[in-house]
């Protein structure tokens, strides 16, 4: 690795509080330090590098990817390349080599295994593939990692004197990981690596390493460029800035489409240019996300269920935690007269993890149509469960402590007979669930395909519905009356005849002769 701050950063990034005073400390809870081993998973971009591209992504399987381009090829060079490509293929190869080598011999990627000491934060790496020269994490320097408030601090003993100086500390910011954004990895790469990161600045990075992992293979390496996605058709267009993996990646002039659904990104490529996407032209990628806590984790398990806040000015405020590591937040800020147009009313669905030691709650949203409410903003949150009470602590002013007014209490909703949280996992819907409360109200939750559009149009099929309900004790006839509805024609708002009956932990909903079962959560 180079012994300079720029190259040192080259060693990592591109892919990818001070308390305020209160009247009494009794109203504050000191936020515990985050666990670096759990917090490091994600895509990180450098805050202070001179390189055009510099980044790190840590995966939950214990591997990492480092990418770097010190100086991107100039526009003039790329124009020369295009002219050569038109006239002479041999000139194309020559010009490509000249442009890329002119940038830096250390431009490229590095892929390997990593481990972090839970107590000291010491980072240890071993490389599987390395074509970025002296850059990256392949040298023998001592490194430490700490993550706080979506900031990764890497300390590197550059001069090997056993002391970390001010010029040996480097800061990285965590990039967004929702909808199509973030790092996606193909499950078909076997012993190799095939993945792509979409960043929120309109750039992408694609990495490709085959099972042989040879640096002499011209298709092993990284590709960096700009991208755009047609919001109507999902068509993906790209423009390369740096291409170090030959014909691999997204540089070939092919028609491509992407769509995301519940943690999966599907890339459709019209390989044979016939205008049709065949079955073998569709490729699935999985999202990088934090490790889901074991199902027997007592802290996470205590969250599972339905929780309601009755001490709020909102007309409805509830949280539901499922045992598959997903959550739902529902909120209706004000019912009449424009409830369905209130951008802060609606539902939010996503993944969650709960740190067993610090009680820190981390979420990543899959579907969100409730605007600025919910858990989707960038704030530190802690959840503590005591009996039937859930306390949600939110560092809203980002001062490093939980002040008075930043703690919210939820009560576990009753779960008996028809009351409680119910979910169906057998339909094609990404999410289909009901909440029935003891005040005679219900919530219907549905996400048809994640992440769908969030516009409240008449044909919208994803969202939530809230209303009053009653069940005839003799006939089981279910009667509903909507208060808030932003999921269009789905839910219980159409004039159908419905019956609801409970047997053990199964709720059966019969609609015009058809039935569907929901499991108690």
Short mmCIF file of C-alpha atoms in Angstrom, two decimals:
data_model
loop_
_atom_site.label_atom_id
_atom_site.label_comp_id
_atom_site.label_asym_id
_atom_site.label_seq_id
_atom_site.Cartn_x
_atom_site.Cartn_y
_atom_site.Cartn_z
CA UNK A 1 0.00 0.00 0.00
CA UNK A 2 1.13 3.52 -0.66
CA UNK A 3 2.19 5.57 2.37
CA UNK A 4 0.09 8.61 1.59
CA UNK A 5 -3.37 9.66 2.67
CA UNK A 6 -4.74 9.56 -0.86
CA UNK A 7 -3.52 6.06 -1.64
CA UNK A 8 -4.15 4.96 1.87
CA UNK A 9 -7.72 5.85 1.33
CA UNK A 10 -7.22 4.04 -1.85
CA UNK A 11 -7.00 1.33 0.64
CA UNK A 12 -10.66 1.81 1.20
CA UNK A 13 -13.85 3.38 -0.22
CA UNK A 14 -16.26 4.36 -3.07
CA UNK A 15 -18.25 1.31 -3.59
CA UNK A 16 -19.43 1.27 -2.40
CA UNK A 17 -22.31 13.58 19.67
CA UNK A 18 -21.94 15.72 21.93
CA UNK A 19 -24.70 15.72 24.56
CA UNK A 20 -26.76 18.80 25.14
CA UNK A 21 -27.55 19.81 28.68
CA UNK A 22 -30.91 19.12 30.28
CA UNK A 23 -32.29 20.06 33.66
CA UNK A 24 -31.59 16.62 35.04
CA UNK A 25 -29.53 13.67 33.94
CA UNK A 26 -32.35 11.43 35.15
CA UNK A 27 -34.15 12.22 31.90
CA UNK A 28 -31.24 10.98 29.77
CA UNK A 29 -29.99 7.59 28.76
CA UNK A 30 -26.41 7.35 27.55
CA UNK A 31 -26.26 5.61 24.18
CA UNK A 32 -23.96 2.57 24.34
CA UNK A 33 -21.13 2.24 21.79
CA UNK A 34 -22.03 0.30 18.65
CA UNK A 35 -20.69 -3.18 17.96
CA UNK A 36 -18.16 -2.81 15.10
CA UNK A 37 -18.55 -6.42 14.01
CA UNK A 38 -22.27 -5.98 13.38
CA UNK A 39 -22.20 -2.36 12.22
CA UNK A 40 -19.57 -2.69 9.50
CA UNK A 41 -21.79 -4.59 7.03
CA UNK A 42 -22.72 -2.33 4.12
CA UNK A 43 -21.34 -0.05 1.43
CA UNK A 44 -19.03 2.81 2.46
CA UNK A 45 -17.75 5.88 0.61
CA UNK A 46 -14.74 7.94 1.60
CA UNK A 47 -15.17 11.40 3.13
CA UNK A 48 -11.63 12.61 2.37
CA UNK A 49 -9.92 11.06 -0.63
CA UNK A 50 -8.26 12.54 -3.70
CA UNK A 51 -9.01 9.45 -5.76
CA UNK A 52 -11.82 9.67 -8.30
CA UNK A 53 -13.20 6.41 -6.99
CA UNK A 54 -12.40 4.77 -3.68
CA UNK A 55 -14.65 2.40 -1.78
CA UNK A 56 -15.27 -0.60 0.44
CA UNK A 57 -18.17 -2.96 0.84
CA UNK A 58 -18.32 -5.41 3.74
CA UNK A 59 -20.58 -8.41 3.20
CA UNK A 60 -22.31 -10.38 5.92
CA UNK A 61 -20.65 -13.61 4.75
CA UNK A 62 -17.27 -12.34 6.01
CA UNK A 63 -15.92 -11.12 2.65
CA UNK A 64 -15.13 -7.60 1.49
CA UNK A 65 -14.56 -5.78 -1.81
CA UNK A 66 -12.26 -2.78 -2.28
CA UNK A 67 -12.36 -0.70 -5.47
CA UNK A 68 -10.25 2.24 -6.58
CA UNK A 69 -9.59 4.49 -9.53
CA UNK A 70 -7.05 7.21 -8.74
CA UNK A 71 -7.74 9.22 -11.87
CA UNK A 72 -10.53 8.45 -14.30
CA UNK A 73 -9.82 8.44 -18.05
CA UNK A 74 -10.41 11.88 -19.54
CA UNK A 75 -13.31 12.70 -21.83
CA UNK A 76 -10.86 13.30 -24.68
CA UNK A 77 -9.35 9.85 -24.23
CA UNK A 78 -12.76 8.23 -24.26
CA UNK A 79 -13.64 10.10 -27.48
CA UNK A 80 -10.45 8.87 -29.09
CA UNK A 81 -11.41 5.38 -27.99
CA UNK A 82 -14.80 5.70 -29.68
CA UNK A 83 -13.24 6.81 -32.98
CA UNK A 84 -10.76 3.96 -32.86
CA UNK A 85 -13.56 1.53 -32.14
CA UNK A 86 -15.31 2.62 -35.32
CA UNK A 87 -12.27 2.30 -37.53
CA UNK A 88 -10.01 -0.39 -36.16
CA UNK A 89 -10.48 -3.01 -33.45
CA UNK A 90 -6.74 -3.32 -32.85
CA UNK A 91 -6.60 0.41 -32.16
CA UNK A 92 -9.41 -0.02 -29.66
CA UNK A 93 -7.39 -2.49 -27.62
CA UNK A 94 -4.32 -0.27 -27.74
CA UNK A 95 -6.19 2.87 -26.77
CA UNK A 96 -8.00 1.10 -23.89
CA UNK A 97 -4.72 -0.04 -22.43
CA UNK A 98 -3.18 3.42 -22.79
CA UNK A 99 -6.08 5.17 -21.08
CA UNK A 100 -6.30 2.79 -18.16
CA UNK A 101 -2.59 2.49 -17.51
CA UNK A 102 -2.27 6.26 -17.61
CA UNK A 103 -4.64 6.51 -14.65
CA UNK A 104 -2.74 4.31 -12.23
CA UNK A 105 -1.29 0.84 -12.01
CA UNK A 106 -3.18 0.55 -8.72
CA UNK A 107 -6.62 1.07 -10.25
CA UNK A 108 -8.85 -1.96 -9.88
CA UNK A 109 -10.39 -4.15 -7.21
CA UNK A 110 -9.52 -6.43 -4.34
CA UNK A 111 -11.69 -9.21 -2.88
CA UNK A 112 -11.04 -11.22 0.25
CA UNK A 113 -12.06 -12.41 3.69
CA UNK A 114 -12.17 -10.16 6.75
CA UNK A 115 -12.61 -10.45 10.50
CA UNK A 116 -12.99 -7.78 13.19
CA UNK A 117 -12.04 -8.22 16.82
CA UNK A 118 -15.22 -7.46 18.76
CA UNK A 119 -13.30 -5.85 21.64
CA UNK A 120 -10.52 -3.91 19.91
CA UNK A 121 -11.93 -3.37 16.42
CA UNK A 122 -8.75 -4.84 14.86
CA UNK A 123 -9.37 -5.56 11.18
CA UNK A 124 -7.71 -8.62 9.65
CA UNK A 125 -7.93 -9.51 5.94
CA UNK A 126 -6.80 -12.24 3.55
CA UNK A 127 -7.08 -11.76 -0.21
CA UNK A 128 -8.77 -14.01 -2.76
CA UNK A 129 -8.25 -11.72 -5.76
CA UNK A 130 -6.11 -8.59 -6.03
CA UNK A 131 -5.41 -6.56 -9.17
CA UNK A 132 -5.04 -3.09 -7.59
CA UNK A 133 -1.32 -3.27 -6.94
CA UNK A 134 -0.20 -1.74 -3.65
CA UNK A 135 -3.61 -0.28 -2.90
CA UNK A 136 -6.31 -1.94 -0.84
CA UNK A 137 -6.05 -3.95 2.35
CA UNK A 138 -3.43 -6.43 1.21
CA UNK A 139 -0.40 -4.97 3.03
CA UNK A 140 0.71 -5.83 6.56
CA UNK A 141 -0.36 -2.61 8.26
CA UNK A 142 -2.37 -2.64 11.47
CA UNK A 143 -5.92 -1.35 11.04
CA UNK A 144 -8.79 -0.68 13.42
CA UNK A 145 -12.44 -0.06 12.57
CA UNK A 146 -15.14 1.73 14.53
CA UNK A 147 -18.68 2.50 13.36
CA UNK A 148 -20.83 5.20 14.93
CA UNK A 149 -23.97 6.83 13.54
CA UNK A 150 -23.42 5.48 10.00
CA UNK A 151 -19.82 6.74 10.01
CA UNK A 152 -16.96 4.28 9.68
CA UNK A 153 -13.62 5.36 11.10
CA UNK A 154 -10.57 3.42 9.96
CA UNK A 155 -7.31 3.92 11.84
CA UNK A 156 -4.15 2.69 10.12
CA UNK A 157 -0.68 2.54 11.62
CA UNK A 158 1.01 3.79 8.44
CA UNK A 159 4.48 4.28 9.89
CA UNK A 160 4.22 1.13 12.03
CA UNK A 161 5.20 2.96 15.23
CA UNK A 162 2.34 1.48 17.26
CA UNK A 163 0.61 4.87 17.54
CA UNK A 164 -2.39 6.15 15.54
CA UNK A 165 -1.78 9.78 14.62
CA UNK A 166 -4.32 12.33 13.38
CA UNK A 167 -3.16 11.79 9.79
CA UNK A 168 -3.69 8.05 10.16
CA UNK A 169 -7.45 8.26 10.77
CA UNK A 170 -9.89 8.12 7.84
CA UNK A 171 -13.65 8.59 7.72
CA UNK A 172 -16.27 6.90 5.53
CA UNK A 173 -20.01 7.38 5.15
CA UNK A 174 -22.53 4.59 4.73
CA UNK A 175 -24.38 4.71 1.43
CA UNK A 176 -28.10 4.12 1.06
CA UNK A 177 -29.38 0.57 0.71
CA UNK A 178 -33.02 0.68 -0.34
CA UNK A 179 -35.02 0.07 -3.51
CA UNK A 180 -32.32 -0.60 -6.16
CA UNK A 181 -29.56 1.17 -4.20
CA UNK A 182 -26.81 -0.76 -2.46
CA UNK A 183 -24.74 -3.82 -3.26
CA UNK A 184 -26.23 -6.87 -4.97
CA UNK A 185 -24.51 -10.23 -5.37
CA UNK A 186 -25.28 -13.03 -7.81
CA UNK A 187 -25.82 -16.47 -6.34
CA UNK A 188 -24.64 -18.13 -9.56
CA UNK A 189 -20.97 -17.16 -9.26
CA UNK A 190 -19.94 -20.33 -7.41
CA UNK A 191 -16.44 -19.91 -5.96
CA UNK A 192 -16.12 -16.57 -7.73
CA UNK A 193 -17.76 -13.18 -7.26
CA UNK A 194 -20.27 -11.36 -9.41
CA UNK A 195 -21.99 -8.26 -8.06
CA UNK A 196 -23.03 -4.69 -8.66
CA UNK A 197 -23.46 -1.65 -6.45
CA UNK A 198 -25.86 1.14 -7.40
CA UNK A 199 -25.01 4.40 -5.63
CA UNK A 200 -27.38 7.33 -5.01
CA UNK A 201 -25.11 9.70 -6.97
CA UNK A 202 -26.08 8.04 -10.26
CA UNK A 203 -22.98 5.87 -10.48
CA UNK A 204 -22.57 2.10 -10.37
CA UNK A 205 -19.70 -0.32 -9.79
CA UNK A 206 -19.72 -3.87 -11.16
CA UNK A 207 -17.26 -6.53 -9.99
CA UNK A 208 -16.52 -9.86 -11.64
CA UNK A 209 -14.16 -12.66 -10.59
CA UNK A 210 -14.47 -16.20 -11.90
CA UNK A 211 -13.77 -19.36 -9.90
CA UNK A 212 -10.13 -19.47 -11.07
CA UNK A 213 -9.55 -15.93 -9.71
CA UNK A 214 -6.70 -15.29 -12.12
CA UNK A 215 -5.46 -11.71 -12.47
CA UNK A 216 -4.44 -12.60 -16.04
CA UNK A 217 -8.05 -13.10 -17.07
CA UNK A 218 -9.09 -9.79 -18.73
CA UNK A 219 -12.71 -10.32 -17.65
CA UNK A 220 -11.80 -10.47 -13.95
CA UNK A 221 -11.97 -7.03 -12.40
CA UNK A 222 -14.19 -4.02 -11.90
CA UNK A 223 -16.21 -1.63 -14.01
CA UNK A 224 -17.32 1.87 -12.99
CA UNK A 225 -19.76 4.20 -14.69
CA UNK A 226 -22.95 6.23 -14.67
CA UNK A 227 -26.42 4.69 -14.83
CA UNK A 228 -30.06 5.67 -15.26
CA UNK A 229 -33.26 3.69 -14.75
CA UNK A 230 -36.47 4.42 -16.62
CA UNK A 231 -39.08 4.73 -13.87
CA UNK A 232 -41.83 3.45 -16.16
CA UNK A 233 -40.20 0.52 -17.96
CA UNK A 234 -37.30 -0.28 -15.62
CA UNK A 235 -34.84 -0.08 -18.52
CA UNK A 236 -31.26 0.31 -17.33
CA UNK A 237 -28.79 2.41 -19.32
CA UNK A 238 -25.10 2.75 -18.47
CA UNK A 239 -22.10 4.81 -19.53
CA UNK A 240 -18.67 3.54 -18.52
CA UNK A 241 -16.00 5.73 -16.91
CA UNK A 242 -13.53 2.92 -16.21
CA UNK A 243 -13.70 -0.64 -17.50
CA UNK A 244 -11.27 -3.22 -16.17
CA UNK A 245 -13.26 -6.42 -16.78
CA UNK A 246 -13.43 -6.65 -20.57
CA UNK A 247 -16.74 -7.85 -22.00
CA UNK A 248 -18.07 -8.72 -18.54
CA UNK A 249 -20.28 -6.29 -16.68
CA UNK A 250 -22.66 -3.74 -18.18
CA UNK A 251 -20.48 -2.31 -20.95
CA UNK A 252 -21.84 -4.36 -23.86
CA UNK A 253 -24.51 -2.51 -25.94
CA UNK A 254 -27.44 -4.68 -24.84
CA UNK A 255 -30.96 -3.80 -23.69
CA UNK A 256 -31.31 -4.36 -19.94
CA UNK A 257 -34.09 -4.02 -17.39
CA UNK A 258 -33.97 -4.21 -13.60
CA UNK A 259 -36.63 -4.71 -10.96
CA UNK A 260 -36.42 -5.28 -7.22
CA UNK A 261 -38.68 -7.40 -5.07
CA UNK A 262 -38.30 -8.22 -1.36
CA UNK A 263 -34.52 -8.25 -1.19
CA UNK A 264 -33.96 -9.54 -4.75
CA UNK A 265 -32.81 -7.58 -7.79
CA UNK A 266 -33.60 -9.15 -11.14
CA UNK A 267 -31.49 -8.13 -14.16
CA UNK A 268 -33.06 -8.94 -17.51
CA UNK A 269 -30.72 -8.81 -20.51
CA UNK A 270 -31.79 -9.15 -24.14
CA UNK A 271 -28.66 -11.14 -24.96
CA UNK A 272 -29.75 -12.23 -28.45
CA UNK A 273 -31.19 -8.79 -29.37
CA UNK A 274 -34.58 -10.16 -30.44
CA UNK A 275 -36.65 -7.79 -28.29
CA UNK A 276 -37.80 -10.61 -26.01
CA UNK A 277 -36.47 -11.54 -22.56
CA UNK A 278 -36.13 -15.32 -22.53
CA UNK A 279 -36.04 -17.44 -19.37
CA UNK A 280 -32.26 -17.81 -19.55
CA UNK A 281 -31.82 -14.05 -19.92
CA UNK A 282 -33.02 -13.23 -16.39
CA UNK A 283 -30.51 -13.12 -13.51
CA UNK A 284 -31.22 -12.70 -9.79
CA UNK A 285 -29.02 -10.85 -7.29
CA UNK A 286 -29.40 -10.78 -3.50
CA UNK A 287 -29.06 -7.68 -1.36
CA UNK A 288 -26.30 -7.24 1.18
CA UNK A 289 -27.95 -6.78 4.54
CA UNK A 290 -27.12 -7.23 8.24
CA UNK A 291 -27.19 -10.72 9.64
CA UNK A 292 -30.68 -11.60 10.90
CA UNK A 293 -30.54 -12.50 14.60
CA UNK A 294 -31.13 -16.17 15.43
CA UNK A 295 -34.78 -17.00 15.98
CA UNK A 296 -34.02 -18.00 19.57
CA UNK A 297 -32.37 -14.66 20.35
CA UNK A 298 -34.39 -13.59 23.43
CA UNK A 299 -34.05 -9.87 22.68
CA UNK A 300 -35.28 -10.17 19.10
CA UNK A 301 -37.91 -12.75 19.98
CA UNK A 302 -39.44 -10.47 22.61
CA UNK A 303 -40.21 -7.94 19.87
CA UNK A 304 -42.36 -10.27 17.79
CA UNK A 305 -46.00 -9.26 17.85
CA UNK A 306 -48.25 -6.23 17.58
CA UNK A 307 -47.65 -3.02 19.54
CA UNK A 308 -49.89 0.04 19.79
CA UNK A 309 -49.19 3.56 21.02
CA UNK A 310 -52.32 5.04 22.59
CA UNK A 311 -50.65 8.14 24.03
CA UNK A 312 -50.12 9.89 20.71
CA UNK A 313 -51.84 12.73 18.89
CA UNK A 314 -51.96 10.51 15.81
CA UNK A 315 -55.25 8.80 15.06
CA UNK A 316 -53.36 5.52 14.59
CA UNK A 317 -49.80 4.54 15.51
CA UNK A 318 -48.69 0.91 15.70
CA UNK A 319 -45.67 -1.33 15.14
CA UNK A 320 -45.60 -4.99 14.19
CA UNK A 321 -42.53 -7.24 14.31
CA UNK A 322 -42.57 -10.59 12.50
CA UNK A 323 -40.34 -13.55 13.33
CA UNK A 324 -38.82 -13.53 9.83
CA UNK A 325 -36.92 -10.34 10.66
CA UNK A 326 -39.34 -7.89 9.04
CA UNK A 327 -41.40 -5.11 10.61
CA UNK A 328 -44.37 -2.90 9.73
CA UNK A 329 -45.00 0.65 10.93
CA UNK A 330 -48.49 2.09 10.41
CA UNK A 331 -49.58 5.64 11.09
CA UNK A 332 -52.54 7.85 10.31
CA UNK A 333 -51.78 11.41 11.33
CA UNK A 334 -55.22 12.91 10.86
CA UNK A 335 -58.36 11.30 9.47
CA UNK A 336 -60.66 13.97 8.07
CA UNK A 337 -61.01 15.65 5.72
CA UNK A 338 -57.97 14.71 3.58
CA UNK A 339 -56.62 11.59 5.28
CA UNK A 340 -55.85 9.69 2.09
CA UNK A 341 -53.79 12.63 0.79
CA UNK A 342 -51.72 13.05 3.94
CA UNK A 343 -48.14 12.22 2.91
CA UNK A 344 -47.28 11.31 6.52
CA UNK A 345 -50.03 8.70 6.77
CA UNK A 346 -49.55 5.18 5.52
CA UNK A 347 -47.37 2.13 6.07
CA UNK A 348 -43.71 1.20 6.05
CA UNK A 349 -42.35 -2.34 5.68
CA UNK A 350 -38.76 -3.47 5.96
CA UNK A 351 -36.10 -5.65 7.57
CA UNK A 352 -34.93 -5.14 11.15
CA UNK A 353 -32.18 -6.32 13.47
CA UNK A 354 -31.89 -5.80 17.21
CA UNK A 355 -28.46 -5.73 18.87
CA UNK A 356 -28.70 -8.09 21.81
CA UNK A 357 -26.10 -6.14 23.81
CA UNK A 358 -26.92 -2.50 23.10
CA UNK A 359 -30.65 -2.83 22.17
CA UNK A 360 -29.95 -0.78 19.05
CA UNK A 361 -32.64 -1.21 16.38
CA UNK A 362 -31.46 -1.14 12.76
CA UNK A 363 -33.87 -1.18 9.82
CA UNK A 364 -33.78 -1.20 6.02
CA UNK A 365 -37.02 -0.34 4.25
CA UNK A 366 -38.56 -2.42 1.45
CA UNK A 367 -41.76 -0.41 0.96
CA UNK A 368 -42.53 3.05 2.33
CA UNK A 369 -45.50 5.29 1.58
CA UNK A 370 -45.74 7.22 4.85
CA UNK A 371 -43.36 10.04 4.01
CA UNK A 372 -41.14 11.29 6.84
CA UNK A 373 -42.82 9.24 9.55
CA UNK A 374 -41.81 5.73 10.54
CA UNK A 375 -38.33 4.30 11.02
CA UNK A 376 -36.84 5.12 7.62
CA UNK A 377 -34.89 8.25 8.52
CA UNK A 378 -31.26 8.26 9.62
CA UNK A 379 -31.60 8.30 13.41
CA UNK A 380 -30.26 6.11 16.20
CA UNK A 381 -33.03 4.03 17.79
CA UNK A 382 -33.08 1.68 20.75
CA UNK A 383 -35.85 -0.74 21.71
CA UNK A 384 -36.37 -2.21 25.15
CA UNK A 385 -39.13 -4.68 26.05
CA UNK A 386 -40.34 -5.23 29.60
CA UNK A 387 -43.34 -7.50 29.87
CA UNK A 388 -46.09 -6.05 27.69
CA UNK A 389 -44.41 -2.65 27.32
CA UNK A 390 -42.12 -1.67 24.46
CA UNK A 391 -40.06 1.49 24.83
CA UNK A 392 -38.75 3.08 21.63
CA UNK A 393 -35.92 5.56 22.22
CA UNK A 394 -34.99 7.87 19.33
CA UNK A 395 -32.03 10.26 19.30
CA UNK A 396 -34.01 12.82 17.30
CA UNK A 397 -31.62 15.74 17.86
CA UNK A 398 -28.53 13.54 17.27
CA UNK A 399 -26.78 14.69 20.44
CA UNK A 400 -25.70 11.23 21.59
CA UNK A 401 -28.17 10.86 24.46
CA UNK A 402 -31.85 10.00 24.78
CA UNK A 403 -33.42 13.17 26.14
CA UNK A 404 -36.77 13.67 27.76
CA UNK A 405 -39.35 13.59 25.00
CA UNK A 406 -37.35 11.13 22.88
CA UNK A 407 -38.82 8.02 24.50
CA UNK A 408 -42.11 6.51 23.28
CA UNK A 409 -44.16 3.76 24.90
CA UNK A 410 -46.07 1.05 23.05
CA UNK A 411 -48.31 -1.55 24.65
CA UNK A 412 -48.56 -5.11 23.38
CA UNK A 413 -51.93 -5.49 21.66
CA UNK A 414 -54.21 -8.30 22.75
CA UNK A 415 -53.76 -11.56 20.87
CA UNK A 416 -56.77 -13.75 21.52
CA UNK A 417 -59.70 -14.96 19.46
CA UNK A 418 -59.71 -12.64 16.43
CA UNK A 419 -57.57 -9.93 18.06
CA UNK A 420 -53.92 -9.58 17.19
CA UNK A 421 -51.57 -9.84 14.23
CA UNK A 422 -52.20 -12.25 11.33
CA UNK A 423 -50.16 -12.98 8.20
CA UNK A 424 -50.58 -15.01 5.04
CA UNK A 425 -47.39 -16.31 3.39
CA UNK A 426 -48.97 -18.55 0.75
CA UNK A 427 -50.12 -15.99 -1.83
CA UNK A 428 -48.02 -14.22 -4.46
CA UNK A 429 -48.13 -11.01 -2.43
CA UNK A 430 -44.85 -9.90 -0.89
CA UNK A 431 -46.79 -8.93 2.24
CA UNK A 432 -50.38 -9.71 3.21
CA UNK A 433 -51.41 -9.21 6.83
CA UNK A 434 -54.13 -8.00 9.21
CA UNK A 435 -54.14 -6.23 12.55
CA UNK A 436 -57.29 -6.48 14.68
CA UNK A 437 -57.45 -4.24 17.77
CA UNK A 438 -59.71 -4.44 20.82
CA UNK A 439 -61.19 -1.00 20.09
CA UNK A 440 -63.05 -2.45 17.10
CA UNK A 441 -60.63 -1.26 14.43
CA UNK A 442 -58.57 -3.21 11.92
CA UNK A 443 -55.64 -2.58 9.56
CA UNK A 444 -55.18 -4.41 6.26
CA UNK A 445 -51.59 -4.48 4.94
CA UNK A 446 -50.62 -5.45 1.42
CA UNK A 447 -47.55 -5.12 -0.77
CA UNK A 448 -48.09 -6.79 -4.11
CA UNK A 449 -44.54 -6.48 -5.42
CA UNK A 450 -41.72 -4.76 -3.58
CA UNK A 451 -40.88 -2.01 -4.08
CA UNK A 452 -44.03 -0.92 -5.91
CA UNK A 453 -45.07 2.60 -6.73
CA UNK A 454 -46.12 4.61 -3.71
CA UNK A 455 -48.47 7.00 -5.46
CA UNK A 456 -51.99 7.01 -4.04
CA UNK A 457 -53.71 6.39 -7.37
CA UNK A 458 -57.06 4.70 -7.76
CA UNK A 459 -55.49 1.48 -9.07
CA UNK A 460 -52.79 1.29 -6.39
CA UNK A 461 -52.61 -2.22 -4.96
CA UNK A 462 -49.98 -1.75 -2.27
CA UNK A 463 -50.48 0.09 0.98
CA UNK A 464 -52.72 0.01 4.04
CA UNK A 465 -56.38 0.28 4.93
CA UNK A 466 -57.75 1.21 8.37
CA UNK A 467 -61.33 1.04 9.53
CA UNK A 468 -63.95 -0.25 11.95
CA UNK A 469 -65.08 -3.86 11.96
CA UNK A 470 -67.61 -6.17 13.59
CA UNK A 471 -68.23 -9.92 13.37
CA UNK A 472 -71.66 -11.47 13.77
CA UNK A 473 -71.37 -13.99 16.60
CA UNK A 474 -73.88 -16.35 14.98
CA UNK A 475 -72.99 -16.24 11.28
CA UNK A 476 -69.34 -14.98 11.39
CA UNK A 477 -70.31 -12.27 8.87
CA UNK A 478 -67.54 -9.63 8.79
CA UNK A 479 -68.71 -6.04 8.35
CA UNK A 480 -66.20 -3.23 7.82
CA UNK A 481 -66.26 0.53 7.45
CA UNK A 482 -63.12 2.29 6.12
CA UNK A 483 -61.63 5.34 7.84
CA UNK A 484 -58.41 5.54 5.81
CA UNK A 485 -57.57 3.71 2.59
CA UNK A 486 -54.51 4.13 0.36
CA UNK A 487 -54.32 0.67 -1.20
CA UNK A 488 -56.92 1.18 -3.90
CA UNK A 489 -59.11 -1.77 -4.77
CA UNK A 490 -57.36 -4.28 -2.51
CA UNK A 491 -58.26 -4.90 1.11
CA UNK A 492 -61.81 -4.97 2.45
CA UNK A 493 -63.16 -1.83 0.84
CA UNK A 494 -65.02 -3.46 -2.05
CA UNK A 495 -68.66 -4.54 -1.52
CA UNK A 496 -68.01 -8.27 -1.14
CA UNK A 497 -69.60 -10.66 1.36
CA UNK A 498 -67.03 -11.88 3.86
CA UNK A 499 -66.97 -14.27 6.79
CA UNK A 500 -64.20 -14.54 9.39
CA UNK A 501 -63.65 -17.39 11.82
CA UNK A 502 -60.77 -18.39 14.08
CA UNK A 503 -59.66 -21.93 14.85
CA UNK A 504 -56.61 -22.10 17.11
CA UNK A 505 -53.92 -19.95 15.53
CA UNK A 506 -55.56 -19.81 12.10
CA UNK A 507 -57.87 -17.05 10.87
CA UNK A 508 -59.90 -18.07 7.83
CA UNK A 509 -61.35 -15.31 5.69
CA UNK A 510 -64.08 -16.42 3.28
CA UNK A 511 -64.86 -14.07 0.40
CA UNK A 512 -67.70 -14.92 -1.98
CA UNK A 513 -67.08 -18.63 -1.59
CA UNK A 514 -63.27 -18.49 -1.68
CA UNK A 515 -61.18 -18.81 1.49
CA UNK A 516 -57.72 -17.72 2.57
CA UNK A 517 -55.91 -18.58 5.81
CA UNK A 518 -53.82 -16.31 8.01
CA UNK A 519 -51.43 -17.48 10.73
CA UNK A 520 -51.29 -15.79 14.12
CA UNK A 521 -48.02 -13.92 14.70
#
